[in-house]
Coordinates of C-alpha atoms in Angstrom, one line a residue:
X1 CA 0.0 0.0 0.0
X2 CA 1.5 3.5 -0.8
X3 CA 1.8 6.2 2.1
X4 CA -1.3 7.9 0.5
X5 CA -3.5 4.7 0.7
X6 CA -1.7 3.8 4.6
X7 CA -2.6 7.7 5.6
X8 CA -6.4 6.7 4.0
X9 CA -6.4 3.6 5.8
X10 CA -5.9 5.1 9.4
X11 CA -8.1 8.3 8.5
X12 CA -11.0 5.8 7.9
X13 CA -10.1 3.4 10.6
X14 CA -10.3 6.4 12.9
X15 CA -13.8 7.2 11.7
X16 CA -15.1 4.3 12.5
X17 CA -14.0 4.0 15.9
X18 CA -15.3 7.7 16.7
X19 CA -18.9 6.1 15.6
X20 CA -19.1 4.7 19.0
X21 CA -22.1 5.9 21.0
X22 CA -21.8 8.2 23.9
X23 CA -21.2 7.6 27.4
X24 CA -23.6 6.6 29.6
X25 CA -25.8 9.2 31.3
X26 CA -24.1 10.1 34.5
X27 CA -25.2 12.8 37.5
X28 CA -25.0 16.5 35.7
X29 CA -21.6 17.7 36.1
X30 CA -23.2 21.3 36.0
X31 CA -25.8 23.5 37.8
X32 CA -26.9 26.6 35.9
X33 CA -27.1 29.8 38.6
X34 CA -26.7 33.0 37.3
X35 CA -29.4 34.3 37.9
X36 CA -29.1 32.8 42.0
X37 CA -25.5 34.2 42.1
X38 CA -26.4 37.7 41.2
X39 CA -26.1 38.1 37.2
X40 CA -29.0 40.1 35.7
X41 CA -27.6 40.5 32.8
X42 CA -29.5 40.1 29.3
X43 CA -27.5 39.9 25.8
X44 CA -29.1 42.5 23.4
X45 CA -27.8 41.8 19.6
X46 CA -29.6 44.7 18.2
X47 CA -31.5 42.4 15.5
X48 CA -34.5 44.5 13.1
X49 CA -35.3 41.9 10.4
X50 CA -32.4 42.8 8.3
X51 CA -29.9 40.3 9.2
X52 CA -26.9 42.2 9.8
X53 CA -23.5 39.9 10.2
X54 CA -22.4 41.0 13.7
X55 CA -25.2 40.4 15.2
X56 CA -25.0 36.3 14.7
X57 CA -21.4 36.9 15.8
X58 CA -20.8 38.0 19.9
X59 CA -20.1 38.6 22.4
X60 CA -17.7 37.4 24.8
X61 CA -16.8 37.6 28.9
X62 CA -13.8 37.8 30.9
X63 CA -13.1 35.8 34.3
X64 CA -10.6 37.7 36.2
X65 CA -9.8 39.7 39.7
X66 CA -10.4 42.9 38.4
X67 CA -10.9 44.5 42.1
X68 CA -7.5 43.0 43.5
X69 CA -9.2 40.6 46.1
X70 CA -7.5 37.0 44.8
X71 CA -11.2 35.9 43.4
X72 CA -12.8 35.9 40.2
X73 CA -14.8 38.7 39.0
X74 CA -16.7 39.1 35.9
X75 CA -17.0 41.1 32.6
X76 CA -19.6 41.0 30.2
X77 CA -19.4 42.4 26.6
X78 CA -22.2 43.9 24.6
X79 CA -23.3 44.1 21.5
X80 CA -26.1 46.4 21.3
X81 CA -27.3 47.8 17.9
X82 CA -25.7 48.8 14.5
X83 CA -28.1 51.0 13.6
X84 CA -27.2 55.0 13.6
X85 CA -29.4 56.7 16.6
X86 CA -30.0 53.5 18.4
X87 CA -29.8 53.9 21.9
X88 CA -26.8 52.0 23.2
X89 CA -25.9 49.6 25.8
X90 CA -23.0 49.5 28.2
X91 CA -20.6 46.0 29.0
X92 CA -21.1 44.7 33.0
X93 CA -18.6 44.5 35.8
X94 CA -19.9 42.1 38.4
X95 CA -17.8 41.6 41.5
X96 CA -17.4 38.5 43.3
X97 CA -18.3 38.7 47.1
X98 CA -15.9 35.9 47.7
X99 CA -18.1 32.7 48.0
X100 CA -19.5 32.8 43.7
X101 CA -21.8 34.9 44.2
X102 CA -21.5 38.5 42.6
X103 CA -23.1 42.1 43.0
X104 CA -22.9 45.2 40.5
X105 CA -19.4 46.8 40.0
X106 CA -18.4 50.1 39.0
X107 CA -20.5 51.4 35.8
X108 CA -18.3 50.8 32.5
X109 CA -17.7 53.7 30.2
X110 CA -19.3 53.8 27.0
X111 CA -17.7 52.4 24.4
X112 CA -20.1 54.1 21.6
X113 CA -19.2 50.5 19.6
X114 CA -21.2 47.5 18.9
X115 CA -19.3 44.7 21.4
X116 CA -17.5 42.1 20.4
X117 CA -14.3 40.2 22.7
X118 CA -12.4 40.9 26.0
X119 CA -9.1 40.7 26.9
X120 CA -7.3 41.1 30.0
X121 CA -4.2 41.7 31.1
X122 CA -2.0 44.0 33.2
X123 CA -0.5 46.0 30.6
X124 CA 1.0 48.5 32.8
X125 CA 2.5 46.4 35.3
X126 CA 0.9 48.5 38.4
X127 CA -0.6 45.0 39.8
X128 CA -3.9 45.2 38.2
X129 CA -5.9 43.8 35.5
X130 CA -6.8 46.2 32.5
X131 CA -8.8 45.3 29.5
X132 CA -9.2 45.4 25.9
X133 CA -12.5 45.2 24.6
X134 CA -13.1 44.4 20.9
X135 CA -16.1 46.2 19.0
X136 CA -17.2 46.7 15.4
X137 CA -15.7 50.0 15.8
X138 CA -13.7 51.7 17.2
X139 CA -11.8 49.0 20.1
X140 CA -11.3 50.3 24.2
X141 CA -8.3 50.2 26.6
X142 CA -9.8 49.7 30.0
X143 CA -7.0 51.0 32.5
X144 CA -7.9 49.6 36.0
X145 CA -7.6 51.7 39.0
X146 CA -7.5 48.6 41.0
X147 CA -11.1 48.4 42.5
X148 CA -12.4 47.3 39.5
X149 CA -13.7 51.0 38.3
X150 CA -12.3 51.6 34.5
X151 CA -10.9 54.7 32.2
X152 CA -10.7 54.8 28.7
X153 CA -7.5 55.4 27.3
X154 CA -7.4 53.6 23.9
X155 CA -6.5 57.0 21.4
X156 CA -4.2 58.1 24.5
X157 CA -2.4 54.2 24.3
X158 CA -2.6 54.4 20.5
X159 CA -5.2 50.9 20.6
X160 CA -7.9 52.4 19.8
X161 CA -8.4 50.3 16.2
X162 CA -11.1 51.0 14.0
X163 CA -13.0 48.4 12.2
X164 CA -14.1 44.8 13.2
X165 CA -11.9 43.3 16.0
X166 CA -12.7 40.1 17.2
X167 CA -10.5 38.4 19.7
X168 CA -7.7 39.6 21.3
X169 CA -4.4 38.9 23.4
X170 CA -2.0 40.4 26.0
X171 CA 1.3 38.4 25.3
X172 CA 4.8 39.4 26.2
X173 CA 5.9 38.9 22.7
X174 CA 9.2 40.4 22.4
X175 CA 10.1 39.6 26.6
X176 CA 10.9 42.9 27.3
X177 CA 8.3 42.6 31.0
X178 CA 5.3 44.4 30.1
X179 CA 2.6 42.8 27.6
X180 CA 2.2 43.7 23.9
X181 CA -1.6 43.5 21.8
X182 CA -2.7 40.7 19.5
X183 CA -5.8 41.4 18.1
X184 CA -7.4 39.5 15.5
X185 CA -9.7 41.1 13.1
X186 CA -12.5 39.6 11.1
X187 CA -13.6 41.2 8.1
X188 CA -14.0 44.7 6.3
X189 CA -17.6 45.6 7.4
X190 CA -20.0 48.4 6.9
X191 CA -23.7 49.0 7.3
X192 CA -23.8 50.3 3.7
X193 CA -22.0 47.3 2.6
X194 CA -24.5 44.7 3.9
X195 CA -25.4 41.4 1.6
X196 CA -28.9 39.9 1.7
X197 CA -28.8 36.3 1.5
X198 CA -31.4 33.4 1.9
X199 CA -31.2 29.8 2.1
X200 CA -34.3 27.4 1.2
X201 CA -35.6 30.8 0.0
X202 CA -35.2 32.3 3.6
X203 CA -33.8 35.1 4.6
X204 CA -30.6 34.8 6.8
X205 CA -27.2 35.5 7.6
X206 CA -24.3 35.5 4.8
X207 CA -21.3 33.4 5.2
X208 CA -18.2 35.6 5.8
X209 CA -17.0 34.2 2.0
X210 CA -19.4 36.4 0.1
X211 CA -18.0 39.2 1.3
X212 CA -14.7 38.9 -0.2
X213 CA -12.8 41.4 2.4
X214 CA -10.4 39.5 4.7
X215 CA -9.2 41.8 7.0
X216 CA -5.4 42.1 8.3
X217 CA -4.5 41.6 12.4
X218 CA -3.0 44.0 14.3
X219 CA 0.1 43.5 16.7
X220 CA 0.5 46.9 18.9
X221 CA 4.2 46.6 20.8
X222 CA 4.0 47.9 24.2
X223 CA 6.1 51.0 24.7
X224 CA 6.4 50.8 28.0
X225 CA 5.0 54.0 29.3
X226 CA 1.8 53.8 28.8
X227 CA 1.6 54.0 24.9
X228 CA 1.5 51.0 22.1
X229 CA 2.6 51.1 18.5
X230 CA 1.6 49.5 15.9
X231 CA 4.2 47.3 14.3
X232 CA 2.0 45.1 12.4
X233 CA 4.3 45.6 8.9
X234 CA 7.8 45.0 11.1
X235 CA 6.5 42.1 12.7
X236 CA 5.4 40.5 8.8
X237 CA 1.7 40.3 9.6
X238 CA 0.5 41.9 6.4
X239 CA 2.1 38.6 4.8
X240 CA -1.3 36.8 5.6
X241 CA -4.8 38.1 6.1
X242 CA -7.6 35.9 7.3
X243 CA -11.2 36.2 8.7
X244 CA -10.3 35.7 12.3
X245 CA -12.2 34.9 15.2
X246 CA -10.1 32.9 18.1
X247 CA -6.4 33.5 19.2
X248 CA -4.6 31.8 21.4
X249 CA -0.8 32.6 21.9
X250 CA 2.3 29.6 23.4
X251 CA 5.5 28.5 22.8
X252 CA 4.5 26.1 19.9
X253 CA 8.1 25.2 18.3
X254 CA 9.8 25.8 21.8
X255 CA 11.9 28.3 21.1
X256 CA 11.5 30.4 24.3
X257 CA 9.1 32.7 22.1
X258 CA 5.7 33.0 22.6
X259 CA 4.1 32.0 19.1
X260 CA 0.0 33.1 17.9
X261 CA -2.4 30.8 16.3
X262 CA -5.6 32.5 15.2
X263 CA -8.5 30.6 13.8
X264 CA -10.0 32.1 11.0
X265 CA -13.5 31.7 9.3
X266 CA -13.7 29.7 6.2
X267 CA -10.4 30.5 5.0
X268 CA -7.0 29.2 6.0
X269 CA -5.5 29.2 10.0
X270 CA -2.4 31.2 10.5
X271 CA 0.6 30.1 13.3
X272 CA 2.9 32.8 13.4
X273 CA 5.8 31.2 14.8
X274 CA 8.1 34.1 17.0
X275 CA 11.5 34.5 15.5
X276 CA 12.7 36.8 18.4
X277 CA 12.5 41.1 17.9
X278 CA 9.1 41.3 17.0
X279 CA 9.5 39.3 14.2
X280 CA 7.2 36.2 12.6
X281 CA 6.6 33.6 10.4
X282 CA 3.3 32.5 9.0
X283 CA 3.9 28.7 8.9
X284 CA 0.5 27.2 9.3
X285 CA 0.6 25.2 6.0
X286 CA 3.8 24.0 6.6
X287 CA 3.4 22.9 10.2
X288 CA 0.1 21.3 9.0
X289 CA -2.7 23.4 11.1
X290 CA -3.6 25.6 8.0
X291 CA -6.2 23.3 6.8
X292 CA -7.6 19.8 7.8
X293 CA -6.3 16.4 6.9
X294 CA -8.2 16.3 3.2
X295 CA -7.0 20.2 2.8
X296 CA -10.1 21.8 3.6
X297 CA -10.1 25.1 5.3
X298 CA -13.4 25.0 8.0
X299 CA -15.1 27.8 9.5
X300 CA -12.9 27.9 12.4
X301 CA -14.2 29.8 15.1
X302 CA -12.9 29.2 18.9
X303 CA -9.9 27.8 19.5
X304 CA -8.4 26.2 22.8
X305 CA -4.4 24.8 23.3
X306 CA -3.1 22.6 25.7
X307 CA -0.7 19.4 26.2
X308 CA -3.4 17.2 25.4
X309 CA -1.5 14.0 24.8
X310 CA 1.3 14.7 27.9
X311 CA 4.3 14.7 25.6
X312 CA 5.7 18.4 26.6
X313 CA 4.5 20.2 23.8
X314 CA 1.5 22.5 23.1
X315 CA -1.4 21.0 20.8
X316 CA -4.1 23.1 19.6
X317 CA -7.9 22.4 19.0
X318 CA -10.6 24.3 16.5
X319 CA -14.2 24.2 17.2
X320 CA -15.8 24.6 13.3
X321 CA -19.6 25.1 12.1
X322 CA -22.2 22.5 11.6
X323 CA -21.4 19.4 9.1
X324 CA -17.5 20.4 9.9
X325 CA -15.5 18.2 12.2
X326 CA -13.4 19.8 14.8
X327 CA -9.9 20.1 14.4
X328 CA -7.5 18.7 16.6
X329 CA -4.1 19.3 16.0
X330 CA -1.2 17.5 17.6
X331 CA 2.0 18.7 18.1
X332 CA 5.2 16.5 17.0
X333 CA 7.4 19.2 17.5
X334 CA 8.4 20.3 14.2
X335 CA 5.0 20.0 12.6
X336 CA 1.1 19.3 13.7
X337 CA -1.0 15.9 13.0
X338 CA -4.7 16.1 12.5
X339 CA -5.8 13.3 15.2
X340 CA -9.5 14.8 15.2
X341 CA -11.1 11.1 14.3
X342 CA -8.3 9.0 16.5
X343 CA -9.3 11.3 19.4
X344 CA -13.1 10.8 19.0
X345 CA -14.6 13.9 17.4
X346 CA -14.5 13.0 14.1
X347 CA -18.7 12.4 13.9
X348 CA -19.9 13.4 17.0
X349 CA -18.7 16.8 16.6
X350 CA -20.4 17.7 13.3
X351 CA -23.4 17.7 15.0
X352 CA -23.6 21.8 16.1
X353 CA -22.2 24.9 15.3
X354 CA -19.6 25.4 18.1
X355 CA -17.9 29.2 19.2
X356 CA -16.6 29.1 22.6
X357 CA -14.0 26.4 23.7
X358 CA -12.5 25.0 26.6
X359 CA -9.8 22.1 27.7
X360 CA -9.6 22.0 31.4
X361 CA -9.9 19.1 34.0
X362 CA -13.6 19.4 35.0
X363 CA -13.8 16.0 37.4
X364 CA -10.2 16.4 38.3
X365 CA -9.1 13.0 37.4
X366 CA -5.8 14.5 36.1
X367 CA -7.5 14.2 31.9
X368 CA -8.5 17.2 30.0
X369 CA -12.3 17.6 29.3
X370 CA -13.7 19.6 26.3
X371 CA -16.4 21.8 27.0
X372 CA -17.8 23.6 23.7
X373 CA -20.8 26.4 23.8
X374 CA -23.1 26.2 20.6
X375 CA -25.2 28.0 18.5
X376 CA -26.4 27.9 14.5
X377 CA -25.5 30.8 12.5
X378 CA -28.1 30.4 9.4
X379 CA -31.4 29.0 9.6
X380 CA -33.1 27.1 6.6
X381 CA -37.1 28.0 7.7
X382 CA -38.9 30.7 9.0
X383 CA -40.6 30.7 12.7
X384 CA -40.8 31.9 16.0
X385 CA -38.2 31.5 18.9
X386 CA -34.5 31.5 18.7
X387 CA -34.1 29.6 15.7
X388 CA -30.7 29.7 15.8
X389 CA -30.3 27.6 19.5
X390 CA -28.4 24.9 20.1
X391 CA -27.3 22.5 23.2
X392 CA -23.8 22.7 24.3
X393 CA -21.1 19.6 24.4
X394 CA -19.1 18.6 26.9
X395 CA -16.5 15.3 26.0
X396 CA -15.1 13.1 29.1
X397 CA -11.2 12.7 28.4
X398 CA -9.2 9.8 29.1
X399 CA -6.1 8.3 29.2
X400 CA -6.1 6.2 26.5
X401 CA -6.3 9.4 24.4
X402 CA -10.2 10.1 23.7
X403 CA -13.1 12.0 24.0
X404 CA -15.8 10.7 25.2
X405 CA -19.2 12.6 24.5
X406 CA -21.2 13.2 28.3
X407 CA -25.4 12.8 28.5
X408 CA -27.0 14.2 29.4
X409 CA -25.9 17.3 26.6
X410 CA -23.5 20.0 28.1
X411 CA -23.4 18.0 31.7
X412 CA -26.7 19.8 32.4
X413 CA -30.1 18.4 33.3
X414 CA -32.4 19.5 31.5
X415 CA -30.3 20.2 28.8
X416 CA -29.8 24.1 28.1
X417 CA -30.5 25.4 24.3
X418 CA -29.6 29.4 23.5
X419 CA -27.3 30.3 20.9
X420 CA -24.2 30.1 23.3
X421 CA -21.1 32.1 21.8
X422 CA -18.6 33.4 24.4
X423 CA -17.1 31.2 27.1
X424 CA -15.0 31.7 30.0
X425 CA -13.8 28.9 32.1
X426 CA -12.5 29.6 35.8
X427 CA -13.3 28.8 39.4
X428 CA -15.2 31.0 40.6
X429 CA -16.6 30.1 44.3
X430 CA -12.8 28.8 45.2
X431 CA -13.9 25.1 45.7
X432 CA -11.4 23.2 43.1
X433 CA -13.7 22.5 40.9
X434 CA -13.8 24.8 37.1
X435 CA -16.5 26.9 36.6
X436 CA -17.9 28.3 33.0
X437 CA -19.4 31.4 32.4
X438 CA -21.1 31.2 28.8
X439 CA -22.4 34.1 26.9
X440 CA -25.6 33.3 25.0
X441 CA -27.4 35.7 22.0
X442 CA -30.1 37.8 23.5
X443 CA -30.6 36.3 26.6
X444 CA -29.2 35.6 30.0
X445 CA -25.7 33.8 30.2
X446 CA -24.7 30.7 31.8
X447 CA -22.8 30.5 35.2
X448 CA -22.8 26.7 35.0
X449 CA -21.2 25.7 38.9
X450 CA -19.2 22.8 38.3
X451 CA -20.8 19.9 40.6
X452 CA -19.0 16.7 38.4
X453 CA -19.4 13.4 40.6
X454 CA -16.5 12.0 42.3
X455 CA -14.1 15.0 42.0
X456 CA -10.1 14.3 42.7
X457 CA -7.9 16.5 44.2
X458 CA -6.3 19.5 42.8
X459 CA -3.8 21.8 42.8
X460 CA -3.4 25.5 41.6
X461 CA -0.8 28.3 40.7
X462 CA -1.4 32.2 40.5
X463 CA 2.3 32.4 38.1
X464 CA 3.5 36.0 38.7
X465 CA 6.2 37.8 37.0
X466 CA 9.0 40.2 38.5
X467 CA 6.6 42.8 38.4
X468 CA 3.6 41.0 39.9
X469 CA 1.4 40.6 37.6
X470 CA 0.2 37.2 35.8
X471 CA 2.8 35.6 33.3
X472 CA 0.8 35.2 30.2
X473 CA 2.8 32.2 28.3
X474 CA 4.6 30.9 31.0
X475 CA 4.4 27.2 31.5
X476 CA 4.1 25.0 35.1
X477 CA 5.3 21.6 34.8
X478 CA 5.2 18.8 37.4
X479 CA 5.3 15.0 38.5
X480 CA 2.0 13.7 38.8
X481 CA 0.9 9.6 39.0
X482 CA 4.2 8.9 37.5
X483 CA 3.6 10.9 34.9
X484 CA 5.1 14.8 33.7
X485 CA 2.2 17.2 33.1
X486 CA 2.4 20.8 31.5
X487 CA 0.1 23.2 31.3
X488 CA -0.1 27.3 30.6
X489 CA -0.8 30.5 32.3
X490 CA -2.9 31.3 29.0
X491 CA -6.2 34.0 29.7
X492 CA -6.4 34.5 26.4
X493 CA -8.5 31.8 24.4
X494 CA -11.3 30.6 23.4
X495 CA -13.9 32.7 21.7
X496 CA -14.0 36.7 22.2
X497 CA -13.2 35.8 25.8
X498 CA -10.6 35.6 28.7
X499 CA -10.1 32.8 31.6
X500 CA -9.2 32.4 35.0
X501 CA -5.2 33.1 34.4
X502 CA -4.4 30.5 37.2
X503 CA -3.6 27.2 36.5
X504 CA -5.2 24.1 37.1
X505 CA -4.2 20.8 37.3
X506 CA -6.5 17.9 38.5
X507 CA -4.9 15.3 40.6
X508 CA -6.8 12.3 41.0
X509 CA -6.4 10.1 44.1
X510 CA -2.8 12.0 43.8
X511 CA -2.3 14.1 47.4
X512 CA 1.1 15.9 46.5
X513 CA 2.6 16.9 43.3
X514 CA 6.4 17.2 43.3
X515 CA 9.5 19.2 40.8
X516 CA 7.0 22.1 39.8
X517 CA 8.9 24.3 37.0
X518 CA 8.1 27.3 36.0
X519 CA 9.3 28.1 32.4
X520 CA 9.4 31.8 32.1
X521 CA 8.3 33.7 28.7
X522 CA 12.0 34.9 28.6
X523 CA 13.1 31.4 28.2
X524 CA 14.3 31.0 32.0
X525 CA 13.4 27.6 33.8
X526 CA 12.7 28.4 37.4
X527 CA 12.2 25.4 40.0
X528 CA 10.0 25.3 42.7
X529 CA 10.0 22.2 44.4
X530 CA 7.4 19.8 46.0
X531 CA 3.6 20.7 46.8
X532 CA 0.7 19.0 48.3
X533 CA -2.7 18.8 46.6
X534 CA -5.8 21.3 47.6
X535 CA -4.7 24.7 47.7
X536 CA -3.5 27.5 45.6
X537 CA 0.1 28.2 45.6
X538 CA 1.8 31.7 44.3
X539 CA 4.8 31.2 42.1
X540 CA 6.7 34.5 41.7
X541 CA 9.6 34.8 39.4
X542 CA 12.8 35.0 41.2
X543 CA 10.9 35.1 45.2
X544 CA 9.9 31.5 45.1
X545 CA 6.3 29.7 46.1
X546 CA 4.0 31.6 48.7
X547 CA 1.0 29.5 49.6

């Protein structure tokens, strides 16, 4: 048999054995309580029977301490309206009262845009988490003054981007201490511009393809004083334009530099690998992540990365639209392999359109989980409701190097159906168990309390640079069961939406965890010794472990 007809072979052998059916119903591994915990608020996507592109399209949340108590707060994006005169609506702080449950923060400024994606990060290295929040528009730089209350100061910083930004990053990408601006952009957009499409002679959304109008990202280099500039022709990003919707930023060739994969719509998936000073190479094709195993390039919308497989390296994972498999991507160290039907998504995940995206140990057996938050973009018939609403998906992981799909759908009994788009994954009542905060198209969100059956222990690290504030890329490594596990300090992910930046590692019957390294976004390997299981330990770069 050639190599063609063997790579056939084991593409179709691993189809089959993702046809197996799903695991068995167990207890709900989630309990829906936003509305108990204090969330009142209501997703408003501006729609006026005209079918306007964005509004299919956000919004997202961030999980973070914005008020500099050591819990998780909360920031909701959104959208609002696209027409000219519409009254507008204002993004939500909610602050965590230290047990989960939340009350009303500081009012957020007015961002005068149609919301979109938030990112966070302390870009000023003053000990407290600022934000950048995407819009179609003109984008915002949230400066923090460390009770959660925010200023404006995007045209001040130089951030303030017109356009249609979608997700975004904070990423120390040139390891100079203070964090530089990824943001991904998705296409040239206008109100005048606007298609009218049908399908089944229906009027619905258009697929970003008919507009023909990729549009370039943006990397802003942090000055250092307050101010960013835009080196996005330096760095070689006008080499490659895409319709992007998910980033996600790690050390993918292990180099020491902190690398960016964004996952773009229907047309092919960049990785720009960091060559050092600012510098990058578009080298998705080549490493094999551009497009799936047959060459097609998918809708990609969210996109999560992790060690999924344990072997020291970073892998990556797209969540596509409806009839499109995800894309799971495994890292050999020089190039990716598509092991989407091996791993068990190769049928099962066709089923729904899927935006956010999370990898994260919900049981705490020491596996990653897959949670994905759904939600149709076109609709083939005319009616009443929220024809667009899907269940989410949640997938079991194992050892032997699967996903196994959970019942009942989404971990949830009854199931939940909205159009879920944003997701945030963190924990926010402090109980070692992950938490998910999922943004759904005019309605309520989810704050789905993780309550998964027979949970192991854990053990978690706040990852702090020199200057105190979270070390976005780093990677915590330890000894586990016999066994090394990695995994990042990575806020940044998903879809148009930042996590909790501590990380999490479930432990199983495990009660210690010993050699924890700290691998520094300058390159540095930092040790930290032995730990034991159920608590949160601070790693600080160069002042050792503070429990």
């Amino acid at each position: 048999m050639t190599a063609r007809g063997q790579t056939l072979a084991a593409s179709l052998a691993g189809l089959l054995c993702a046809c197996s059916p799903p695991a068995p119903a167990t207890p709900e591994w989630f309990a829906e309580e936003a509305v108990g915990r204090g969330l009142d608020f209501h997703h408003v996507s501006g729609f006026d029977a005209r079918y306007l592109l964005p509004e299919i399209t956000g919004s997202g949340a961030a999980l973070a301490d914005l008020d500099g108590d050591d819990d998780l707060d909360i920031y909701l994006v959104q959208s609002g309206s696209l027409q000219a005169g519409a009254s507008q609506h204002v993004d939500r702080v909610y602050l965590n009262l230290g047990d989960g449950r939340f009350e009303p923060g500081p009012e957020v400024p007015d961002a005068a845009g149609y919301g979109m994606g938030v990112a966070v990060g302390d870009y000023d290295n003053d000990g407290d988490a600022d934000l950048y929040v995407t819009n179609v528009g003109r984008n915002v730089l949230l400066r923090n003054d460390g009770r959660g209350a925010f200023e404006n100061v995007a045209a001040a910083a130089g951030v303030d981007e017109p356009g249609w930004g979608a997700s975004a990053a904070f990423l120390d990408l040139d390891a100079d201490g203070d964090l530089d601006i990824f943001l991904a952009n998705y296409i040239r957009w206008s109100l005048d511009a606007e298609l009218d499409c049908f399908m089944a002679g229906v009027r619905t959304y258009c697929p970003p393809q008919n507009y023909k109008a990729a549009a370039p990202d943006v990397l802003f280099r942090n000055n250092g004083d307050g101010t960013f500039t835009d080196v996005s022709q330096e760095a070689g990003l006008k080499l490659a334009f895409g319709n992007g919707f998910g980033v996600v930023g790690a050390d993918f060739d292990g180099n020491g530099h902190t690398d960016i994969f964004v996952a773009n719509d229907m047309t092919v998936n960049q990785l720009w690998l960091n060559q050092g000073g600012l510098r990058f190479v578009e080298s998705a094709l080549q490493w094999g992540c551009g497009v799936d195993e047959y060459g097609q390039a998918k809708a990609g919308m969210g996109v999560a990365a992790a060690d999924i497989d344990d072997d020291g390296d970073t892998d990556v994972l797209v969540v596509n639209l409806g009839g499109q498999t995800d894309s799971l991507f495994l890292n050999q160290g020089a190039w990716f392999d598509d092991a989407t039907a091996p791993f068990g998504l190769g049928v099962s995940s066709r089923k729904h359109t899927r935006f956010g995206v999370a990898l994260a140990d919900f049981d705490n057996d020491g596996n990653l989980d897959l949670f994905e938050a759904n939600g149709r973009v076109a609709h083939a018939q005319a009616g009443e409701g929220d024809l667009f609403a899907e269940p989410n998906t949640l997938y079991r992981g194992s050892r032997a190097g699967r996903f196994e799909l959970v019942e009942p759908a989404g971990g949830v009994s009854p199931p939940l159906v909205h159009t879920s788009r944003g997701l945030a994954a963190g924990d926010v009542d402090d109980d070692g168990g992950i938490d998910l905060l999922v943004v759904n198209r005019d309605a309520a969100p989810y704050l789905l309390m993780n309550r998964a059956a027979k949970h192991g222990n854990w053990i978690r690290f706040r990852v702090l640079t020199r200057h105190g504030r979270d070390a976005h890329g780093a990677t915590v490594a330890l000894h586990t069961n016999g066994r090394r596990v990695q995994r990042d300090v990575q806020p940044a992910a998903s879809y148009l939406s930042s996590n909790d930046p501590r990380v999490h590692f479930g432990l199983g019957a495990v009660d210690s965890v010993t050699d924890v390294t700290v691998r520094w976004p300058t390159g540095e390997v930092e040790t930290f010794g032995d730990f034991e299981a159920g608590r949160t330990v601070q790693l600080r770069q160069g002042r050792g472990a503070v429990p």
